[in-house]
Tab-separated table of C-alpha atoms and ligand atoms in Angstrom:
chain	number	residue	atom	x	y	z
A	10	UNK	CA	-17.103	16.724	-9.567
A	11	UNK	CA	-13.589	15.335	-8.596
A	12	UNK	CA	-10.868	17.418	-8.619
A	13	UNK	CA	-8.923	17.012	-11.758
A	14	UNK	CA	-5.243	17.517	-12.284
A	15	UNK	CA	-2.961	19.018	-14.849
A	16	UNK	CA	-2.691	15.981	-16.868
A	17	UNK	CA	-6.485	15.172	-16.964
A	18	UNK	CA	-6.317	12.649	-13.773
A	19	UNK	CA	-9.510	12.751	-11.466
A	20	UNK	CA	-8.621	12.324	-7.478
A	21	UNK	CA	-9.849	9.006	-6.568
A	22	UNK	CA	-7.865	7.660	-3.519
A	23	UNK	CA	-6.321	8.986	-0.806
A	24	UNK	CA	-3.871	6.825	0.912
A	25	UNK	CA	-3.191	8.180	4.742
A	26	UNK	CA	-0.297	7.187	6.296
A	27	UNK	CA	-0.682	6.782	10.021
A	28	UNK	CA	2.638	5.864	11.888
A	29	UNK	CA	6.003	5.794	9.837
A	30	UNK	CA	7.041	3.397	12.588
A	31	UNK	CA	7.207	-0.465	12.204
A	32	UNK	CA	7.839	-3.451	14.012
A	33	UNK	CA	9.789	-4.960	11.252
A	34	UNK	CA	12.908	-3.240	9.271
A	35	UNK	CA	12.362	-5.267	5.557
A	36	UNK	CA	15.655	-4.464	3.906
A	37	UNK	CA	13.346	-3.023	0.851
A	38	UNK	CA	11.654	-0.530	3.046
A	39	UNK	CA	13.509	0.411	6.580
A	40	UNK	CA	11.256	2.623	8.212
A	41	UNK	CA	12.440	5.239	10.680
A	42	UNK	CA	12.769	4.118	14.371
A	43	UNK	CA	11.002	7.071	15.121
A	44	UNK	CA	8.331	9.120	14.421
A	45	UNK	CA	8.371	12.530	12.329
A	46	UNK	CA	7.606	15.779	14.703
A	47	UNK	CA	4.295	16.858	14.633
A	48	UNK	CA	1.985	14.169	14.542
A	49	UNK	CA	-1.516	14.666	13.607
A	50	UNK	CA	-4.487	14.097	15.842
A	51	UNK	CA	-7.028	11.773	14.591
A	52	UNK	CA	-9.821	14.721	14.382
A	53	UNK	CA	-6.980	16.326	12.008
A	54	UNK	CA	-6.617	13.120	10.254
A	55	UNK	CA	-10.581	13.261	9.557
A	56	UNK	CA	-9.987	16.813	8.837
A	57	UNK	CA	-8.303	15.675	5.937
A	58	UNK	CA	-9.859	12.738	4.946
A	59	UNK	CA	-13.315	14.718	4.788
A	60	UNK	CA	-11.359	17.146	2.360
A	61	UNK	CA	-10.041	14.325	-0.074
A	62	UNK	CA	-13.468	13.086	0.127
A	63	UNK	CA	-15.592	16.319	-1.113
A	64	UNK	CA	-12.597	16.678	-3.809
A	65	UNK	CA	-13.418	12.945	-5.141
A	66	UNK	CA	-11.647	10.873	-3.036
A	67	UNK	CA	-14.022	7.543	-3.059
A	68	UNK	CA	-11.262	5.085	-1.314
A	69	UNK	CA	-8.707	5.450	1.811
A	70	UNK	CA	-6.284	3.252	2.185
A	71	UNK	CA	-4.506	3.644	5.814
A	72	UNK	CA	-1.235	2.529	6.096
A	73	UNK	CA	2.272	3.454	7.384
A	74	UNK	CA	4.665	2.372	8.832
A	75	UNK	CA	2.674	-0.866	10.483
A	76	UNK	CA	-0.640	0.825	10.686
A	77	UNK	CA	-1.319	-1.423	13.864
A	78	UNK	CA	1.000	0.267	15.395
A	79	UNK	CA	-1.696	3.403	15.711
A	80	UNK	CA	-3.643	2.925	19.225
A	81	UNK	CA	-6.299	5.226	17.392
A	82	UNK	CA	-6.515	3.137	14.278
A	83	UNK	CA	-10.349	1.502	15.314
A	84	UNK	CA	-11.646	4.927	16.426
A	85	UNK	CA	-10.503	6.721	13.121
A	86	UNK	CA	-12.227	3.826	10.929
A	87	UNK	CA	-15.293	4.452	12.793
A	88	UNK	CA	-15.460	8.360	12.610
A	89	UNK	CA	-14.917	7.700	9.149
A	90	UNK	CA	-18.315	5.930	8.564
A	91	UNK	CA	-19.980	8.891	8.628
A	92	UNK	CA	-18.128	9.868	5.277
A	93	UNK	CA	-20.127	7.129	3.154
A	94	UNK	CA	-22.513	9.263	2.590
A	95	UNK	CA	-20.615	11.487	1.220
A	96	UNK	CA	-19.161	9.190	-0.798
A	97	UNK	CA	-16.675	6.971	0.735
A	98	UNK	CA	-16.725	3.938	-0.874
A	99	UNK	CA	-14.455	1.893	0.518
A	100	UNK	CA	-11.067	2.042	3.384
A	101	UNK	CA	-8.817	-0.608	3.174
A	102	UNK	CA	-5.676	-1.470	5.402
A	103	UNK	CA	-2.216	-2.687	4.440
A	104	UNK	CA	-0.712	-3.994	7.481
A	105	UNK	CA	2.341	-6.672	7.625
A	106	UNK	CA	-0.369	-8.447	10.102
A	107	UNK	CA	2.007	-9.742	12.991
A	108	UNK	CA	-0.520	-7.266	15.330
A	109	UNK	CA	-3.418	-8.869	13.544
A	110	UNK	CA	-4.752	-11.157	16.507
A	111	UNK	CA	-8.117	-12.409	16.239
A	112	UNK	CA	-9.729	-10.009	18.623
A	113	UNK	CA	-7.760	-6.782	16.703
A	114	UNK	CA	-9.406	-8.567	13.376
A	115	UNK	CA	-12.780	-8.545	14.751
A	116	UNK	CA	-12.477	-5.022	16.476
A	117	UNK	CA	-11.428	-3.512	12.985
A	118	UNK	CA	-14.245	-5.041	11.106
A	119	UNK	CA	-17.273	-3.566	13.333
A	120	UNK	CA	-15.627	-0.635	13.396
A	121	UNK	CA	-16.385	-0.751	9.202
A	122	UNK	CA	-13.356	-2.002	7.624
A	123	UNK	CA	-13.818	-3.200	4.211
A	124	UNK	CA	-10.585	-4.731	2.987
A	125	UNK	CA	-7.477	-5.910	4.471
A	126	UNK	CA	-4.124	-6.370	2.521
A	127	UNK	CA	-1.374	-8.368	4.374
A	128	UNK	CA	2.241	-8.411	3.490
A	129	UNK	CA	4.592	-11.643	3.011
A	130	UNK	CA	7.586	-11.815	1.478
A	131	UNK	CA	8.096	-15.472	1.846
A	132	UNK	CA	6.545	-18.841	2.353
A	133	UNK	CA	9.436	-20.623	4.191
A	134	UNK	CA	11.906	-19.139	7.722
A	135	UNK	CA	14.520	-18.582	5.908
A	136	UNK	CA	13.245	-16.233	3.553
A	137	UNK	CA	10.537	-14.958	5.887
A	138	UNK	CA	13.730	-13.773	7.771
A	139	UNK	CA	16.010	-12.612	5.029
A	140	UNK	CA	13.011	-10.024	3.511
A	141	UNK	CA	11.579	-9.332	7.282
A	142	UNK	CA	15.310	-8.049	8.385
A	143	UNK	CA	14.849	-10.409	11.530
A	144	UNK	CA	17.828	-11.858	12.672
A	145	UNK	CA	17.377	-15.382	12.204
A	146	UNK	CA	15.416	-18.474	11.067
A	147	UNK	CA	13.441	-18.897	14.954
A	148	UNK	CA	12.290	-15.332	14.506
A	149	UNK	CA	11.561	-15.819	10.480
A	150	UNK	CA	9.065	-18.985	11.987
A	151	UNK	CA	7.456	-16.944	14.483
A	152	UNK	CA	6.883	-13.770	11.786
A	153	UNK	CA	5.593	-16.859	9.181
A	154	UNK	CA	3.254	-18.402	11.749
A	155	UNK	CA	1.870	-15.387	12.923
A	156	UNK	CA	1.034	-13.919	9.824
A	157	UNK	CA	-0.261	-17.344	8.795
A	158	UNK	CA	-2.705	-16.874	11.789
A	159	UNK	CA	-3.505	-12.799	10.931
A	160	UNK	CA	-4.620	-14.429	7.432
A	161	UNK	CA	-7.051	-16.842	9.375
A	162	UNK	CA	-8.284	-14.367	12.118
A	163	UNK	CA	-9.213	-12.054	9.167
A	164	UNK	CA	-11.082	-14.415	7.357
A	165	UNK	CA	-12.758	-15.648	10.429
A	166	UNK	CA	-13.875	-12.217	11.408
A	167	UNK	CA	-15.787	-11.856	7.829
A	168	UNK	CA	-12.744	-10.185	5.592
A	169	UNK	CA	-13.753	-12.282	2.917
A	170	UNK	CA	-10.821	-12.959	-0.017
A	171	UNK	CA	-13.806	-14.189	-2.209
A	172	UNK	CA	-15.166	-10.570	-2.776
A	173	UNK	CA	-11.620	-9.165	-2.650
A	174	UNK	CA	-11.594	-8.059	1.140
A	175	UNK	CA	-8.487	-10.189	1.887
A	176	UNK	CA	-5.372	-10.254	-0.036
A	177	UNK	CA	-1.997	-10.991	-0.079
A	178	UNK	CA	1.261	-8.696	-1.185
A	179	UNK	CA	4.487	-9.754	-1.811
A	180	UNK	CA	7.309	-7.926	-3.007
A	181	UNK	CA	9.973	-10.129	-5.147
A	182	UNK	CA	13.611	-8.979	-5.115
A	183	UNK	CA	16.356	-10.968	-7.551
A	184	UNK	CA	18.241	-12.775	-5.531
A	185	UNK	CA	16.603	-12.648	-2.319
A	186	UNK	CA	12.859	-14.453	-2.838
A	187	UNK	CA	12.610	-14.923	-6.715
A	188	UNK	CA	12.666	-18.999	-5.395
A	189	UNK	CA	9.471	-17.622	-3.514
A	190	UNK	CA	7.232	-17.111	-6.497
A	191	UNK	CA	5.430	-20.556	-6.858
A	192	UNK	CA	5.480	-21.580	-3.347
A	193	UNK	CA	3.408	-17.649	-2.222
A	194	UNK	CA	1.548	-18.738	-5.382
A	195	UNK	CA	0.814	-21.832	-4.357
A	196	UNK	CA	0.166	-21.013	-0.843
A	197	UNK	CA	-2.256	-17.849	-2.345
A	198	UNK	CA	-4.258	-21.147	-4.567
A	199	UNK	CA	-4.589	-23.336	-1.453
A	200	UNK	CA	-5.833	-20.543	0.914
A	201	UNK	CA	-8.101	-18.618	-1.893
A	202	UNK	CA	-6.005	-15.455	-1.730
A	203	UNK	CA	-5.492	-13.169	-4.079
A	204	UNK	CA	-1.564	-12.670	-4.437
A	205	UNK	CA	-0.386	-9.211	-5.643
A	206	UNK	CA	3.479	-9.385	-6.407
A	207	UNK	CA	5.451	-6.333	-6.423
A	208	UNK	CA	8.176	-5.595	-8.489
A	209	UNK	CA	10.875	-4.286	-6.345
A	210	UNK	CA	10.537	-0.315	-6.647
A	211	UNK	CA	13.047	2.561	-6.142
A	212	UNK	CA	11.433	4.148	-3.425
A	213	UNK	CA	13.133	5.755	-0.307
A	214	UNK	CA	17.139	6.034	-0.433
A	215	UNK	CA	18.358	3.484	2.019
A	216	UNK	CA	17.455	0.256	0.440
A	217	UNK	CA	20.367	0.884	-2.331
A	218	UNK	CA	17.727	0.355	-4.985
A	219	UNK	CA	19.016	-0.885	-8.525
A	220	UNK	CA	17.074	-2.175	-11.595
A	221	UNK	CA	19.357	-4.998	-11.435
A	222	UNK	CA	17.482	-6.288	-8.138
A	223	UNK	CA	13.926	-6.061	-10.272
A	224	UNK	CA	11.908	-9.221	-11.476
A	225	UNK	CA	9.955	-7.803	-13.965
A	226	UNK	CA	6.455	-8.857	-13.747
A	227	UNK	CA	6.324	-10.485	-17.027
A	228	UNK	CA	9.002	-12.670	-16.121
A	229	UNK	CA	7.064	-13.563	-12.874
A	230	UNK	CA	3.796	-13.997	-14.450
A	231	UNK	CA	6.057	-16.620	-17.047
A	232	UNK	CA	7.289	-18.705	-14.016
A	233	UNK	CA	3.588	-19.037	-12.465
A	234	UNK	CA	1.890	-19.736	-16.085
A	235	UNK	CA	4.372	-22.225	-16.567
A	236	UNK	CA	3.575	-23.923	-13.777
A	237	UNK	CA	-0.228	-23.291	-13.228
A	238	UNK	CA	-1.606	-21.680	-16.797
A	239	UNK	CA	-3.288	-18.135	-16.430
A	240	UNK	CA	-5.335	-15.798	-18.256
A	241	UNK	CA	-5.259	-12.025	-19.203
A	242	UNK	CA	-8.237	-10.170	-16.876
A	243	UNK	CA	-5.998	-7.021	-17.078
A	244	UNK	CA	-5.948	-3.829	-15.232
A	245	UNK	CA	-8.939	-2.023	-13.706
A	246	UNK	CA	-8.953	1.842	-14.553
A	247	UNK	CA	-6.889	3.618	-11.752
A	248	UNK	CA	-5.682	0.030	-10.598
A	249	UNK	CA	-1.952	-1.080	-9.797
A	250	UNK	CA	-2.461	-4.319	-10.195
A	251	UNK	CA	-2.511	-6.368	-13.447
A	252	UNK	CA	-4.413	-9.143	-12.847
A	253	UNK	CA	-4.266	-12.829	-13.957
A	254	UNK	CA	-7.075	-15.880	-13.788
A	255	UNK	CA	-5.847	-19.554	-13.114
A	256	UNK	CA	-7.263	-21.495	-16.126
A	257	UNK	CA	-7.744	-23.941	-13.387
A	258	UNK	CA	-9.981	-21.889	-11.516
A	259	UNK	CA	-8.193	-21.536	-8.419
A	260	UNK	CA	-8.752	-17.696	-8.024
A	261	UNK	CA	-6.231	-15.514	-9.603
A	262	UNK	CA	-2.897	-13.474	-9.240
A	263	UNK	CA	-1.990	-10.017	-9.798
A	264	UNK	CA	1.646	-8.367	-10.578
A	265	UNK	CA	2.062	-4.384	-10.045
A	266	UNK	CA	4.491	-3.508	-12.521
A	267	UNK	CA	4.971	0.398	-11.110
A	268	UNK	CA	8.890	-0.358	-12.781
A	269	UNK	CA	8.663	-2.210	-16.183
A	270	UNK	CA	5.153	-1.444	-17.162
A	271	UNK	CA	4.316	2.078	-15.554
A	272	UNK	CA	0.855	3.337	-14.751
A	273	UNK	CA	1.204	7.122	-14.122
A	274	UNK	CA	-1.470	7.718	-16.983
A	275	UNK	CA	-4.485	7.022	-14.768
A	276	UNK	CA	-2.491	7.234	-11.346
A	277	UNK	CA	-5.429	8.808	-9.039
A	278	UNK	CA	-3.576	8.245	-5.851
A	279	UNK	CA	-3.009	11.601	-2.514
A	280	UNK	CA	-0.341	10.713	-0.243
A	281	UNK	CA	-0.268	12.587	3.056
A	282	UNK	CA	1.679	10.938	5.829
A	283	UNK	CA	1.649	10.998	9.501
A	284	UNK	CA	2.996	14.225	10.317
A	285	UNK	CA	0.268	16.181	7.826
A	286	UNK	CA	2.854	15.990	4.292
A	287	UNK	CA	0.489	16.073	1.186
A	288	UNK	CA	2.603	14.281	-1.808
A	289	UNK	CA	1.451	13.483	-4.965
A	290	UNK	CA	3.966	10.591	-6.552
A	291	UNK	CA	5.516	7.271	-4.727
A	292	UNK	CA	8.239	8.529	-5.876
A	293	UNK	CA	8.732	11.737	-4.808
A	294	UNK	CA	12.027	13.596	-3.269
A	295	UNK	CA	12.391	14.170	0.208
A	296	UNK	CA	10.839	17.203	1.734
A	297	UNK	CA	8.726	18.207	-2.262
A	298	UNK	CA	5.439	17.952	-0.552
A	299	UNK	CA	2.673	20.270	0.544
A	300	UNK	CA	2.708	20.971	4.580
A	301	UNK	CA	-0.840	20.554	5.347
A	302	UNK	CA	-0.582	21.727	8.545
A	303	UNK	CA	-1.014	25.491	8.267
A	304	UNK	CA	-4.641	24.460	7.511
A	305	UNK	CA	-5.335	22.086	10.230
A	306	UNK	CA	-4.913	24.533	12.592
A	307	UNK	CA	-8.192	26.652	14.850
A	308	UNK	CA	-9.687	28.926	12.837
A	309	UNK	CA	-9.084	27.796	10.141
A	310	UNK	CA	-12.605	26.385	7.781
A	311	UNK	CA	-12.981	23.668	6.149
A	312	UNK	CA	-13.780	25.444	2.885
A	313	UNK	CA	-9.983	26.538	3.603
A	314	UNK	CA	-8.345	23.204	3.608
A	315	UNK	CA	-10.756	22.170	1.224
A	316	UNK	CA	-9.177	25.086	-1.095
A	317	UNK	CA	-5.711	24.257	-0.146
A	318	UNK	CA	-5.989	20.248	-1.348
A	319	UNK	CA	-7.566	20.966	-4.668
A	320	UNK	CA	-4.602	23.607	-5.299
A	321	UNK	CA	-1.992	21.134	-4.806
A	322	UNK	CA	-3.626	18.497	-6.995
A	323	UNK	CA	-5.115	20.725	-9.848
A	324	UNK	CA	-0.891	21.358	-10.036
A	325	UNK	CA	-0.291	17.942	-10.006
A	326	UNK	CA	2.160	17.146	-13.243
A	327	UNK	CA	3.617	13.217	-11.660
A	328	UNK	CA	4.585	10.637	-13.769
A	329	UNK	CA	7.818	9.379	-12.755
A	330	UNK	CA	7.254	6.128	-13.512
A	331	UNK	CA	7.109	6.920	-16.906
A	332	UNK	CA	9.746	8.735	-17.321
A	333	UNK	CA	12.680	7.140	-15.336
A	334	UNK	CA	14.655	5.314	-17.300
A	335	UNK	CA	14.259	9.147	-20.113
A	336	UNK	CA	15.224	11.272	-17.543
A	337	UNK	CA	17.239	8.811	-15.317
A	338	UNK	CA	15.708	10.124	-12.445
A	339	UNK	CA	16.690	6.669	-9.998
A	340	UNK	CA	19.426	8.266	-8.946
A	341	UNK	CA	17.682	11.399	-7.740
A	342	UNK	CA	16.874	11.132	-3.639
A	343	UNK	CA	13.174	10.125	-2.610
A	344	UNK	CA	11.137	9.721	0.303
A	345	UNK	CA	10.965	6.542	2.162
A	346	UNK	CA	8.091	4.713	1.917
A	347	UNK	CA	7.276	3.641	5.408
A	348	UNK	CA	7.168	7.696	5.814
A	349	UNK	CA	5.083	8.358	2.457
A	350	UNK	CA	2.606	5.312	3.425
A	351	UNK	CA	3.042	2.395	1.077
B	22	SAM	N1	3.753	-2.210	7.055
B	22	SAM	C1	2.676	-2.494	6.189
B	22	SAM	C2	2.991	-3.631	5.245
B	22	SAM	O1	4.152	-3.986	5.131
B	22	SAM	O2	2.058	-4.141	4.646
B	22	SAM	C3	2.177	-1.294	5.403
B	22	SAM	C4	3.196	-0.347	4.860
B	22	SAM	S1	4.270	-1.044	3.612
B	22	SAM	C5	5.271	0.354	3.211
B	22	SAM	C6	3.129	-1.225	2.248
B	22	SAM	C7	3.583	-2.146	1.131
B	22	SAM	O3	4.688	-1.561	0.481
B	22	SAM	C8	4.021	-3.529	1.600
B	22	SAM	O4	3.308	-4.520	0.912
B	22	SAM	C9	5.470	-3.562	1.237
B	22	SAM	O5	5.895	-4.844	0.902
B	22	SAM	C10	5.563	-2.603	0.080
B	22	SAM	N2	6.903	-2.049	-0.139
B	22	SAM	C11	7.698	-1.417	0.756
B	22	SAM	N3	8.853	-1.020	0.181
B	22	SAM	C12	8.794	-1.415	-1.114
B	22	SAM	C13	9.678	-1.302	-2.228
B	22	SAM	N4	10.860	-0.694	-2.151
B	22	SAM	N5	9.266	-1.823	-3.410
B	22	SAM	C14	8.055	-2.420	-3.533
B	22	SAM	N6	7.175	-2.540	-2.516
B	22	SAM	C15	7.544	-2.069	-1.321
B	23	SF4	FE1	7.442	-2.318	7.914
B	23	SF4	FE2	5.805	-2.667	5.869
B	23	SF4	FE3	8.142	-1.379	5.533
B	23	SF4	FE4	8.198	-4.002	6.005
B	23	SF4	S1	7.281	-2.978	4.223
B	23	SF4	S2	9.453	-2.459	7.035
B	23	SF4	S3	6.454	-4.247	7.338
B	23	SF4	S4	6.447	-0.671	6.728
């Protein structure tokens, strides 16, 4: 039986954040240059991920930061295969892919990788650059072509987008990309990719988040059925992502709409990030979250950690989503999500 929080929501995915580092600095995001003190080990990290696993966990999502970033990050995937039988269904990746070389591709996959997400922002330099925070068009071209190339190696070494093992992300920000809707949706159509676009969301402090920067997904889905008609295919239980068929049959398009159309109702999502920080909401303020650590340490069982997760989510109240604009909670601080693990 999963563990089940205070509002009735079963633990279903644990999303481990493994570096808050990146090689980028996206204006939306800006990671830390530096990690947090008191990194975890990777047999801690599989310490935990056993844990979220017996509590109901059947998906982990590993991300940071720019999970490639983690020398470890082949090793972990494969000490993880052991966990299928206890019910791991699936572990995904979200990486911004300019690591992603064709060798790194295959490496992940044998190591039992089932689904890779890559991030772009932007089908052209220019804007490549501008939501990257590179410094110029030369750079924007190199970040374009080489995450261009991460899509191919990823495909080549069997991620297929067909079954949903390769997709794209975008996040849209007014006035920065909203001109990059129908070319990423185009570009999704002619390489089969399922595009997810992002409203722009008030995580983390330093971006200078307001609602005023925020394409609401209904107006992007409007701009992309105007242009290429779609139909309704809606959004899976515990999903972020509504999702959207091209009438013409060229694959489909999904818009998470965490802002304008919230989905804390069903949200089954554990955040613990790289220095052993359970949190239960995106949106959570700095320092609210449960220090794993205490439990990580020798001689301490696994029935104790075990204990110590369900705790913190059987407490788990979260919606924020839901009740920002009530409470206007925006312009309380929050964690940054390179640190939380996007
Ligand atoms: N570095 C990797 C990447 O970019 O894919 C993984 C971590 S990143 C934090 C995960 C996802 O969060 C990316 O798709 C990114 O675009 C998205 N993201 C970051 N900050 C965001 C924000 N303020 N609003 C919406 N999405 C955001
Ligand atoms: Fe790095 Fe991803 Fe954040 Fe961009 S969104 S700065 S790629 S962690």
């Amino acid at each position: 039986m999963p563990a089940v929080d205070a509002l009735g929501r079963p633990l279903g995915v644990l999303r481990l954040s493994l570096t808050a580092r990146c090689n980028l600095a996206c204006p939306y995001c800006l990671p830390d240059g530096q990690e947090p003190p008191g990194l975890l080990s990777l047999e801690q990290r599989l310490q935990l991920i056993t844990a979220a696993v017996a509590l109901g966990a059947r998906s982990l999502r590993l991300t940071g930061g720019e999970p490639l970033l983690y020398p470890q990050l082949e090793a972990l995937i494969r000490a993880c295969q052991a966990l299928r039988e206890q019910g791991l269904h699936e572990i995904a990746l979200t990486s911004n892919g300019l690591l992603l070389s064709a060798e790194r591709a295959q490496r992940l996959r044998s190591a039992g990788l089932d689904r890779l997400t890559l991030s772009l922002d932007g089908s052209n330099p220019a804007s490549v650059a501008t939501m990257a925070g590179l410094a110029d068009e030369a750079a924007g071209a190199r970040a374009l072509q080489q995450v261009l190339e991460a899509i191919e190696h990823a495909r080549c070494a069997g991620f297929d987008p067909a079954t949903g093992a390769l997709k794209l992300n975008a996040v849209i920000q007014r006035g920065r990309n909203e001109d990059q809707l129908l070319p990423l949706a185009a570009l999704g159509r002619q390489r089969g990719l399922e595009l997810r676009l992002i409203e722009y969301m008030d995580v983390g402090n330093r971006n200078g988040w307001s609602g005023a920067d925020v394409v609401p997904a209904a107006a992007m889905v409007q701009t992309i059925h105007e242009r290429w008609p779609l139909e309704a295919m809606g959004r899976a239980q515990h999903g972020t992502a509504n999702r959207w068929r091209y009438s013409d049959g060229h694959g489909a398009v999904a818009v998470v709409a965490s802002v304008s159309e919230p989905f804390c109702g069903d949200c089954n999502r554990l955040r613990i990030t790289a220095d052993g920080i359970a949190y239960t909401c995106l949106f959570a303020a700095p320092g609210s979250g449960v220090d794993l650590r205490p439990w990580l340490q020798p001689g301490i069982t696994p029935a104790q950690l075990h204990q110590a997760m369900a705790d913190l989510w059987i407490a788990r109240t979260d919606r924020y989503s839901e009740t920002r604009e009530r409470t206007g909670a925006t312009k309380q601080p929050h964690a940054e999500m390179a640190y939380l693990g996007g």
